[in-house]
mmCIF file of C-alpha atoms in Angstrom:
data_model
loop_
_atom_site.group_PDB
_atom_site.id
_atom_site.type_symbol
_atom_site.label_atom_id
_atom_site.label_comp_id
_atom_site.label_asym_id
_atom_site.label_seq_id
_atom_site.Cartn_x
_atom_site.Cartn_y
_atom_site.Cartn_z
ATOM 1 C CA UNK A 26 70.153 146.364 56.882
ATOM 2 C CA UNK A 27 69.049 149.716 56.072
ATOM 3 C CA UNK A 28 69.948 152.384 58.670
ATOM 4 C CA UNK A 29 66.208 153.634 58.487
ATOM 5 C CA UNK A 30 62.566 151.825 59.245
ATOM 6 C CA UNK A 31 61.350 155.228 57.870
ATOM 7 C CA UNK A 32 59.905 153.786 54.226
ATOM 8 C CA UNK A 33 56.257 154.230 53.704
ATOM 9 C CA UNK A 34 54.846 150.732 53.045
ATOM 10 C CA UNK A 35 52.774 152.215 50.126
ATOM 11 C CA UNK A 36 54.554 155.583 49.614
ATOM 12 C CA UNK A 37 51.694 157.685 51.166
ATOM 13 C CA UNK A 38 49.911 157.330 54.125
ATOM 14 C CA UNK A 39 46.806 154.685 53.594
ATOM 15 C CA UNK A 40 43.203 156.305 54.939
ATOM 16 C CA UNK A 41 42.773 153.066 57.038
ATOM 17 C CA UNK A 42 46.190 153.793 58.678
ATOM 18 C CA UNK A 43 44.814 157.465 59.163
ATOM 19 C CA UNK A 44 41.432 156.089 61.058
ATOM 20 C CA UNK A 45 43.547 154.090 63.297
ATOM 21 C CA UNK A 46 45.868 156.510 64.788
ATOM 22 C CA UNK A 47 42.734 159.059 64.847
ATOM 23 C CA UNK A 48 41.261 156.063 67.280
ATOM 24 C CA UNK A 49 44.503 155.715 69.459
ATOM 25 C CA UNK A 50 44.591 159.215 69.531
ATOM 26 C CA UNK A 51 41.157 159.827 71.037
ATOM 27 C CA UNK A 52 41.540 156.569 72.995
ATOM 28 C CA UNK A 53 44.901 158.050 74.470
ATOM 29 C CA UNK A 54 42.592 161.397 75.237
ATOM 30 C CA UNK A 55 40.335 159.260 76.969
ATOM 31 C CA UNK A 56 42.159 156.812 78.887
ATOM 32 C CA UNK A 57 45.498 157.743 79.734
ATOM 33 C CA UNK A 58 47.202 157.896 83.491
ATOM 34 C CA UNK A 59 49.922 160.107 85.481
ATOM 35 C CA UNK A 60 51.663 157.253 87.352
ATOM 36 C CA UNK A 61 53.237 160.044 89.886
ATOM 37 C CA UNK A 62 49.592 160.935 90.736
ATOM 38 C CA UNK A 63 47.486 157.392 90.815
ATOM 39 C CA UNK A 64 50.464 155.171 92.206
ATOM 40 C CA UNK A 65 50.610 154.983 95.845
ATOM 41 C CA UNK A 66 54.617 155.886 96.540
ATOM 42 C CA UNK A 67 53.943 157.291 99.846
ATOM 43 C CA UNK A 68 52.508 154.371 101.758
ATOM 44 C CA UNK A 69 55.801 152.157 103.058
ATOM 45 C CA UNK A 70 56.869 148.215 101.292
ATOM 46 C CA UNK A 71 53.889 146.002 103.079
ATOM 47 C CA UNK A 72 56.437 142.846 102.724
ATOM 48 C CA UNK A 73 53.402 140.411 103.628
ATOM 49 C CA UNK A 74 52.689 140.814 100.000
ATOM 50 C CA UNK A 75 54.464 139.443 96.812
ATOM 51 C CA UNK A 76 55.621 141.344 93.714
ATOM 52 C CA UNK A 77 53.799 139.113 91.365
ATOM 53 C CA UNK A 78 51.909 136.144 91.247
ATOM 54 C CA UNK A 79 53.668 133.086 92.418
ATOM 55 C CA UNK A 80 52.807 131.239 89.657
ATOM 56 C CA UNK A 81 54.551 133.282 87.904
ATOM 57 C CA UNK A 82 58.251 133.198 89.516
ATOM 58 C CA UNK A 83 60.810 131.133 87.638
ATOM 59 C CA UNK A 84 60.813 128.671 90.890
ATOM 60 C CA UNK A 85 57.103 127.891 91.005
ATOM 61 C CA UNK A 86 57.245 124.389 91.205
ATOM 62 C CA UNK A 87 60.309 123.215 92.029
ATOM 63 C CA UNK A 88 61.480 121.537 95.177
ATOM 64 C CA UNK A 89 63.593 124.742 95.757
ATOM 65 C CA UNK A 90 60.151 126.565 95.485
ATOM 66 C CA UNK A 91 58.900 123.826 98.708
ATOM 67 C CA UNK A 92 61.503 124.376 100.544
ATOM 68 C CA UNK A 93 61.708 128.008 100.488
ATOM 69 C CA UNK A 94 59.278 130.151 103.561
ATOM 70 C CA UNK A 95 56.535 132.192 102.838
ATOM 71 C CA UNK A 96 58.767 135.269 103.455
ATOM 72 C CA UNK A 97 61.464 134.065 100.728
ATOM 73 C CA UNK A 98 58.899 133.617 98.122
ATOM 74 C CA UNK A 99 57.109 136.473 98.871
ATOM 75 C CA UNK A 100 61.111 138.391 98.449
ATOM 76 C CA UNK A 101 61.889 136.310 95.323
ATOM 77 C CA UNK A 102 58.408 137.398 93.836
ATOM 78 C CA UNK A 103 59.794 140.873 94.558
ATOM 79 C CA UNK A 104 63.036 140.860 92.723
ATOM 80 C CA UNK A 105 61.655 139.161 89.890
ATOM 81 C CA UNK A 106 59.002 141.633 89.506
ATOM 82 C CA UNK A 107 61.977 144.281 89.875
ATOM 83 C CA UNK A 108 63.807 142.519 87.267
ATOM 84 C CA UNK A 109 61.171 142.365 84.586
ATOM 85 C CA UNK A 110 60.509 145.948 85.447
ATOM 86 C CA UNK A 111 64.171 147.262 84.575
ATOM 87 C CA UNK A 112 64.375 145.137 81.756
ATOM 88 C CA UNK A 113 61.319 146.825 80.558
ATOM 89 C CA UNK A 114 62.565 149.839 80.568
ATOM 90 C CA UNK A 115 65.923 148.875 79.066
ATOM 91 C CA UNK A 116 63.384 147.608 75.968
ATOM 92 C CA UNK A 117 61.568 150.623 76.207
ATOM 93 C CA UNK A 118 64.624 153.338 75.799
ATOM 94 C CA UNK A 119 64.994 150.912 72.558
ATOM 95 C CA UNK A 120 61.779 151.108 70.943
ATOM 96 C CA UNK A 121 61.872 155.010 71.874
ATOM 97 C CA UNK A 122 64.488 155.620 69.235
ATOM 98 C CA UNK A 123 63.642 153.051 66.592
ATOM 99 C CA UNK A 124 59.902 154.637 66.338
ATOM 100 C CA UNK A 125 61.853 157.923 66.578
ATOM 101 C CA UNK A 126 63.764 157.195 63.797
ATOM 102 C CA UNK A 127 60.939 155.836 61.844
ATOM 103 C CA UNK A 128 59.042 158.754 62.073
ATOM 104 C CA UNK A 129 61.695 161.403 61.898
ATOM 105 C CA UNK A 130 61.061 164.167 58.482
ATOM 106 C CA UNK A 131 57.832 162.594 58.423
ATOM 107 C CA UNK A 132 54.408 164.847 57.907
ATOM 108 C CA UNK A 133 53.346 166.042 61.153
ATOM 109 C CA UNK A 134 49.760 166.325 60.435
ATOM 110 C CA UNK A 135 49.621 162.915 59.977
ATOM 111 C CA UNK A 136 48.133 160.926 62.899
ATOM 112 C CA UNK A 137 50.022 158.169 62.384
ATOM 113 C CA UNK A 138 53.021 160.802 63.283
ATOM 114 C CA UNK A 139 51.169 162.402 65.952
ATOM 115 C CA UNK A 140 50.193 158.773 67.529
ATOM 116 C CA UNK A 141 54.054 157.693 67.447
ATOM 117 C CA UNK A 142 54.609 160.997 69.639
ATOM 118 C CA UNK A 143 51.783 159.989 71.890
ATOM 119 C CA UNK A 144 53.452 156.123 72.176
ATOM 120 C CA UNK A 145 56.679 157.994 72.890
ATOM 121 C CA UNK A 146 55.491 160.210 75.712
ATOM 122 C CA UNK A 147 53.675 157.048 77.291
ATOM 123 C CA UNK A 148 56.760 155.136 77.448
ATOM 124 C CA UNK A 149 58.607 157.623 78.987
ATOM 125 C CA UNK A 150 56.106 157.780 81.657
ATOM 126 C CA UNK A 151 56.176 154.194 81.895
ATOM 127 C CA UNK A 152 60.074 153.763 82.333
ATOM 128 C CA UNK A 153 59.719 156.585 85.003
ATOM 129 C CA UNK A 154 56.765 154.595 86.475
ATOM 130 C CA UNK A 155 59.192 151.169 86.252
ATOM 131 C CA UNK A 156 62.341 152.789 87.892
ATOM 132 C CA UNK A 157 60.022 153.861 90.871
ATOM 133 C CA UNK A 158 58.545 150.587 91.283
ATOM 134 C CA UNK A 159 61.618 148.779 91.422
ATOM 135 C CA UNK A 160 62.974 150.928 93.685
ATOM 136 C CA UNK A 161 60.389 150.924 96.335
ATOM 137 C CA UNK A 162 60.095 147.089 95.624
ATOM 138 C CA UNK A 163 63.506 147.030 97.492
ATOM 139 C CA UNK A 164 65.566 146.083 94.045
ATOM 140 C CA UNK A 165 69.557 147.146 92.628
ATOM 141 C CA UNK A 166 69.100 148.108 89.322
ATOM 142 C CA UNK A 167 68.960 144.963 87.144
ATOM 143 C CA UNK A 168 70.207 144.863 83.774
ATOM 144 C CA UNK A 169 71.114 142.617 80.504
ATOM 145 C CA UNK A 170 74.208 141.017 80.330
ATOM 146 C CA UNK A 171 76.547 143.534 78.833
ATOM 147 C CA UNK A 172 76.669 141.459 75.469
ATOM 148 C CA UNK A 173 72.915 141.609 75.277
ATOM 149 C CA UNK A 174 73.294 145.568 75.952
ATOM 150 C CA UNK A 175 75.418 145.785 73.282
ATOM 151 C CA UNK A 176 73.128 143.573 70.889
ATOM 152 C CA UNK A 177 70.289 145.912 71.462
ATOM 153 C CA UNK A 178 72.193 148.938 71.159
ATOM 154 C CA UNK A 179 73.212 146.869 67.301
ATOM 155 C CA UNK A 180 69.677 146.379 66.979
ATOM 156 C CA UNK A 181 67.608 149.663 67.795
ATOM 157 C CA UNK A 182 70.515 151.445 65.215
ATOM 158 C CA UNK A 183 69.591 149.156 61.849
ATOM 159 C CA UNK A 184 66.313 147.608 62.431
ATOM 160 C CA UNK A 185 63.825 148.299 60.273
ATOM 161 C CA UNK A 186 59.883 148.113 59.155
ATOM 162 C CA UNK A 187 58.795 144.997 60.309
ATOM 163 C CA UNK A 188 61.489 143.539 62.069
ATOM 164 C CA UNK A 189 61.296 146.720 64.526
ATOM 165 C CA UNK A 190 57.561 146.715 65.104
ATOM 166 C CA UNK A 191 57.156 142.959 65.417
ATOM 167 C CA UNK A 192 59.823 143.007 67.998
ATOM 168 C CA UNK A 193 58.329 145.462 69.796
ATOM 169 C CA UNK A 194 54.746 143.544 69.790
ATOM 170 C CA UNK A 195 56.587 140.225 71.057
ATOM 171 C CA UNK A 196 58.246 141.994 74.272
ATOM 172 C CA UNK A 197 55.191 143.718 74.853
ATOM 173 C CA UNK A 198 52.667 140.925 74.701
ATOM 174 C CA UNK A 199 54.848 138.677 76.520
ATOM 175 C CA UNK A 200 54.886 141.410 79.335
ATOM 176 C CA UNK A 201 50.874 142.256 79.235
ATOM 177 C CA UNK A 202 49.961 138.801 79.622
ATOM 178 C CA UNK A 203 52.206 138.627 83.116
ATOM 179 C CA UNK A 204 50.912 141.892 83.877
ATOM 180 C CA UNK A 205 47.265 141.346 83.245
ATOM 181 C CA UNK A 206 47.470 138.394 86.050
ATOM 182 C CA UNK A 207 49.235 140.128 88.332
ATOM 183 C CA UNK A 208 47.254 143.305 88.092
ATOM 184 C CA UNK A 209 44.308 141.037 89.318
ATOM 185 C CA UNK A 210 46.239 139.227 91.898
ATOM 186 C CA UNK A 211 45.793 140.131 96.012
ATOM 187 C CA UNK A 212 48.054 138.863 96.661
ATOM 188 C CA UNK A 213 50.364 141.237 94.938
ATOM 189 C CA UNK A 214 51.366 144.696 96.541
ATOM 190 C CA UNK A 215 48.937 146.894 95.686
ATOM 191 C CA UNK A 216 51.083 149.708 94.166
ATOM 192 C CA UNK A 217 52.441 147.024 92.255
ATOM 193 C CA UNK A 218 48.851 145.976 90.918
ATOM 194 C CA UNK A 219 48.127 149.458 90.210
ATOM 195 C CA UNK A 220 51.315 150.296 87.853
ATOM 196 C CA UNK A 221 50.226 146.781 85.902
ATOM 197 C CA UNK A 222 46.824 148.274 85.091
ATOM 198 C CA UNK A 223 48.287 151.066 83.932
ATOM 199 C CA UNK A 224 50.856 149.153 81.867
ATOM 200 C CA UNK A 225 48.337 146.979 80.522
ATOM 201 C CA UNK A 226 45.158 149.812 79.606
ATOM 202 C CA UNK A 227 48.241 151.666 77.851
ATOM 203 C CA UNK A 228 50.488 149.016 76.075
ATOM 204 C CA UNK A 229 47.214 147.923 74.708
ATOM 205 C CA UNK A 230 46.903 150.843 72.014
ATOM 206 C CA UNK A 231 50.738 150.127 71.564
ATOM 207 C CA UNK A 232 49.999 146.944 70.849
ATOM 208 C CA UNK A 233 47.540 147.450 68.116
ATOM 209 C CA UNK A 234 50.032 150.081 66.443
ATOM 210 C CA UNK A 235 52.711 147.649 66.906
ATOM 211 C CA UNK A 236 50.595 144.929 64.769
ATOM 212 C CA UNK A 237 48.891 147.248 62.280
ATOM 213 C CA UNK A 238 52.297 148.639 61.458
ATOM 214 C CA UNK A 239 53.983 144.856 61.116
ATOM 215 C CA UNK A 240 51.360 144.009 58.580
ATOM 216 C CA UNK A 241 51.453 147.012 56.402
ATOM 217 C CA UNK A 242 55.323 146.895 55.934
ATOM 218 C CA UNK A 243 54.693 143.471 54.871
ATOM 219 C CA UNK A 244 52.655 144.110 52.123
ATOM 220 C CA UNK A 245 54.455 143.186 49.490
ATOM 221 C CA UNK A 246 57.365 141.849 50.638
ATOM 222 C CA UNK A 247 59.479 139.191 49.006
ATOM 223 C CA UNK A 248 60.432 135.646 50.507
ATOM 224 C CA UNK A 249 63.678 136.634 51.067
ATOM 225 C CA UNK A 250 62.907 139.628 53.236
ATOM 226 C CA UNK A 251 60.409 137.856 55.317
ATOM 227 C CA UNK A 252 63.221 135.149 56.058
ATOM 228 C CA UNK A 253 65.384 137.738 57.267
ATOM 229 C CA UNK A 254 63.208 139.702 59.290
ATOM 230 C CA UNK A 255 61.860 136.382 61.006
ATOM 231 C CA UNK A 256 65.396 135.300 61.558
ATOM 232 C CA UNK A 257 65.687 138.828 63.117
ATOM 233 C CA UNK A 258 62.698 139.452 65.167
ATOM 234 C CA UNK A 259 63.239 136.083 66.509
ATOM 235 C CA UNK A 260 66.699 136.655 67.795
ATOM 236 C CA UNK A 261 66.121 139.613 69.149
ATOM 237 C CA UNK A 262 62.453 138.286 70.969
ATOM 238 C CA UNK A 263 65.046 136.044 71.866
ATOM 239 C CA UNK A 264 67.518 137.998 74.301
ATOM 240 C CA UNK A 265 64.596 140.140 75.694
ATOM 241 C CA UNK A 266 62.820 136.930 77.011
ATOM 242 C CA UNK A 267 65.553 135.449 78.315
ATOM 243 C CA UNK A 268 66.819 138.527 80.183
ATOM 244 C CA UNK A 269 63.495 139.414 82.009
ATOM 245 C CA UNK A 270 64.315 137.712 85.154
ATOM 246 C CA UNK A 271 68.058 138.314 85.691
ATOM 247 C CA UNK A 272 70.677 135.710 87.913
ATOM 248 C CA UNK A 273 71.302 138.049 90.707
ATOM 249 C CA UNK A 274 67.318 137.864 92.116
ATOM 250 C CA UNK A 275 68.065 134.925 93.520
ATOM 251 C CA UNK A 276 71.163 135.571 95.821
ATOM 252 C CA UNK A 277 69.088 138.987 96.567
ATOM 253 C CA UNK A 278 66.278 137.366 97.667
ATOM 254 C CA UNK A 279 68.643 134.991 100.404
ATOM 255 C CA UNK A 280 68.764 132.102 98.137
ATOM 256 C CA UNK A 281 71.831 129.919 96.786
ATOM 257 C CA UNK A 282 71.629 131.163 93.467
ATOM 258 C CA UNK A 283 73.686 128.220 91.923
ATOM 259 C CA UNK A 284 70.673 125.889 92.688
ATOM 260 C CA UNK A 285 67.940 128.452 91.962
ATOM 261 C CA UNK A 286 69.758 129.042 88.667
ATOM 262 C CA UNK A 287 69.312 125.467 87.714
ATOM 263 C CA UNK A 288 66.218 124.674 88.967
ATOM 264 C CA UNK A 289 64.711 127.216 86.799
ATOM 265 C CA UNK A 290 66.305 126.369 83.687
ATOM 266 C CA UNK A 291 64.713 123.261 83.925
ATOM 267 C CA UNK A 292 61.664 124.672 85.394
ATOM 268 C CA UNK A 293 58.579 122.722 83.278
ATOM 269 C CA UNK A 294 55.879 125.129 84.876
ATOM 270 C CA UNK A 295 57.661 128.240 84.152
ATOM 271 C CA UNK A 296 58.340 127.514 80.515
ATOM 272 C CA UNK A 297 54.558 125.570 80.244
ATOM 273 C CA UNK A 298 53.309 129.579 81.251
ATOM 274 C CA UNK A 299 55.409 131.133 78.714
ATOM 275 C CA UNK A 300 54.139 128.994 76.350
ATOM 276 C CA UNK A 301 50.572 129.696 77.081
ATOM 277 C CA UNK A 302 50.621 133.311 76.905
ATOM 278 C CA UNK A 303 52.655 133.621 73.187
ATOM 279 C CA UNK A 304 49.821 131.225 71.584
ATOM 280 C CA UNK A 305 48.079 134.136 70.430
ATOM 281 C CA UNK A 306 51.400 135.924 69.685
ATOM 282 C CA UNK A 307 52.768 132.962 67.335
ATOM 283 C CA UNK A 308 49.892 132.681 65.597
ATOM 284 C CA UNK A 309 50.053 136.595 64.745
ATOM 285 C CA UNK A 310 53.598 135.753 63.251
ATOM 286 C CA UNK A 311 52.430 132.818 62.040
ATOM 287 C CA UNK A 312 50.088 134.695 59.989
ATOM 288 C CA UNK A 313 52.720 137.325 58.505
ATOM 289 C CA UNK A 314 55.099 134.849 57.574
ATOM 290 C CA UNK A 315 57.606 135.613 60.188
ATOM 291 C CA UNK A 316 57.484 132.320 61.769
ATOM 292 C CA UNK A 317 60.380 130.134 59.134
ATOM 293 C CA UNK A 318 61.790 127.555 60.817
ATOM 294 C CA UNK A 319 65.223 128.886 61.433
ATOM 295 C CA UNK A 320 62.883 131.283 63.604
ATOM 296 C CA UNK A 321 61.235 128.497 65.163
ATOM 297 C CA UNK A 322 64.687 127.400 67.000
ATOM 298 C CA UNK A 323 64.654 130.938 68.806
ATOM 299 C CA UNK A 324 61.178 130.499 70.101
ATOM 300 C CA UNK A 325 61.755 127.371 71.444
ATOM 301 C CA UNK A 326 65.191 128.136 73.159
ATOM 302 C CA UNK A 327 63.228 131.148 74.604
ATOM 303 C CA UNK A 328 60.004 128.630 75.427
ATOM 304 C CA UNK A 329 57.909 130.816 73.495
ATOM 305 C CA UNK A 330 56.691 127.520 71.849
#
């Protein structure tokens, strides 16, 4: 693939393309948060509280889950929280430099160029916000297998158009749908609750960029290319599904991590609540054309559908 996503769909920028970075802009003016100032670091771990909703932990549901006390589920719902946090910000530091590259040369005055600046400066805050989290969540610093590492550091160097921008819409709406129930939650540590509303109020505009952007650079665009790109985007949705919740949160969190491991490979509930929160995401793809069949497979292996 091209070395660049940095092709105008249409040449020039498009006025509706204009009026929608104008709104993120003034929404970002509006709505935006300093994580160092509205998250509570100061107050100490309360560890009668989970890291996210126990429905949500890759052993919900299992006889391990049963088995395990109230104080091992509340420290596996830690980790895993931990986990999904570092690998967001290992996803993050990727989508950084591919909207980086996509926008560098371009016209400043544009808002479209001005947003993608805006997107960039929220992330940063975000990974920042992340690294906190996990650390005060009691966590090591969890990361994708080094082949995956290596994969992304492939991928964030040639993708471009709409296989960068849909993959950056599936790891984000797979992550705002977790977040938006555990931001709601009580049951999960409040700080923890607070950095998810954050997440969620701001991913939102990057969300709608994310989609806006996938459908313009597919205007116009040939079988062949969509194939590709959906073969792609799926791959790559792919490895950053699969590597939210890493191995090692298991042994951390006092378990045997053999058994945990295979009970939630085979966990039903877990993969029935992945499912559920794509169906809006698929049918986005679905709509583009970037959901072949060879893209399918991926989906599936990741329980997406």
């Amino acid at each position: 693939m091209s070395s660049s996503i940095a092709q105008d769909h249409a040449g020039t920028p498009q006025p509706d393309r204009h009026e929608m970075a104008d709104r993120l802009l003034r929404s970002s003016e509006i709505l935006s948060y300093d994580p160092i100032q509205e998250v509570d670091w100061e107050t100490p771990l309360d560890t009668s509280y989970h890291g996210a909703s126990p429905e949500w932990s890759t052993l919900y549901g299992t006889a391990y889950w049963d088995e395990m006390t109230p104080e091992q589920q509340r420290e596996l719902t830690r980790q895993e929280a931990a986990s999904v946090a570092s690998t967001g910000i290992w996803f993050e530091m990727i989508l950084q430099q591919m909207v980086l590259r996509d926008f560098y040369a371009k016209d400043p005055t544009d808002p479209a160029f001005q947003w993608a600046l805006t997107e960039i400066a929220d992330e940063c805050r975000h990974s920042i916000m992340f690294a906190r989290g996990a650390k005060k969540l009691r966590a090591p610093a969890y990361r994708p297998k080094r082949a995956v590492v290596e994969l992304g550091r492939v991928f964030k160097a040639t993708a471009f158009g709409e296989a960068a921008y849909a993959a950056i819409l599936v790891a984000e709406e797979v992550l705002d749908v977790m977040q938006r129930d555990w931001m709601r939650d009580e049951r999960v540590v409040p700080f923890v609750r607070t950095v998810n509303n954050i997440h969620v109020v701001e991913e939102s505009r990057h969300m709608k960029f994310a989609r806006e952007e996938t459908k313009a650079r597919l205007e116009g665009a040939g079988w062949l290319r969509k194939q590709i790109n959906a073969f792609v985007v799926a791959v790559a949705s792919y490895f950053i599904v699969t590597s939210m919740v890493n191995d090692k949160v298991y042994a951390n969190a006092g378990l045997d991590s053999k058994r945990a491991i295979r009970e939630a490979k085979a966990n039903e509930h877990h993969k029935s609540m992945l499912r559920s929160s794509c169906a809006g995401l698929m049918e986005f793809l679905n709509s583009a054309g970037l959901l072949t069949k060879p893209a399918q497979w991926f989906y599936k292996r990741a329980n997406l559908i």
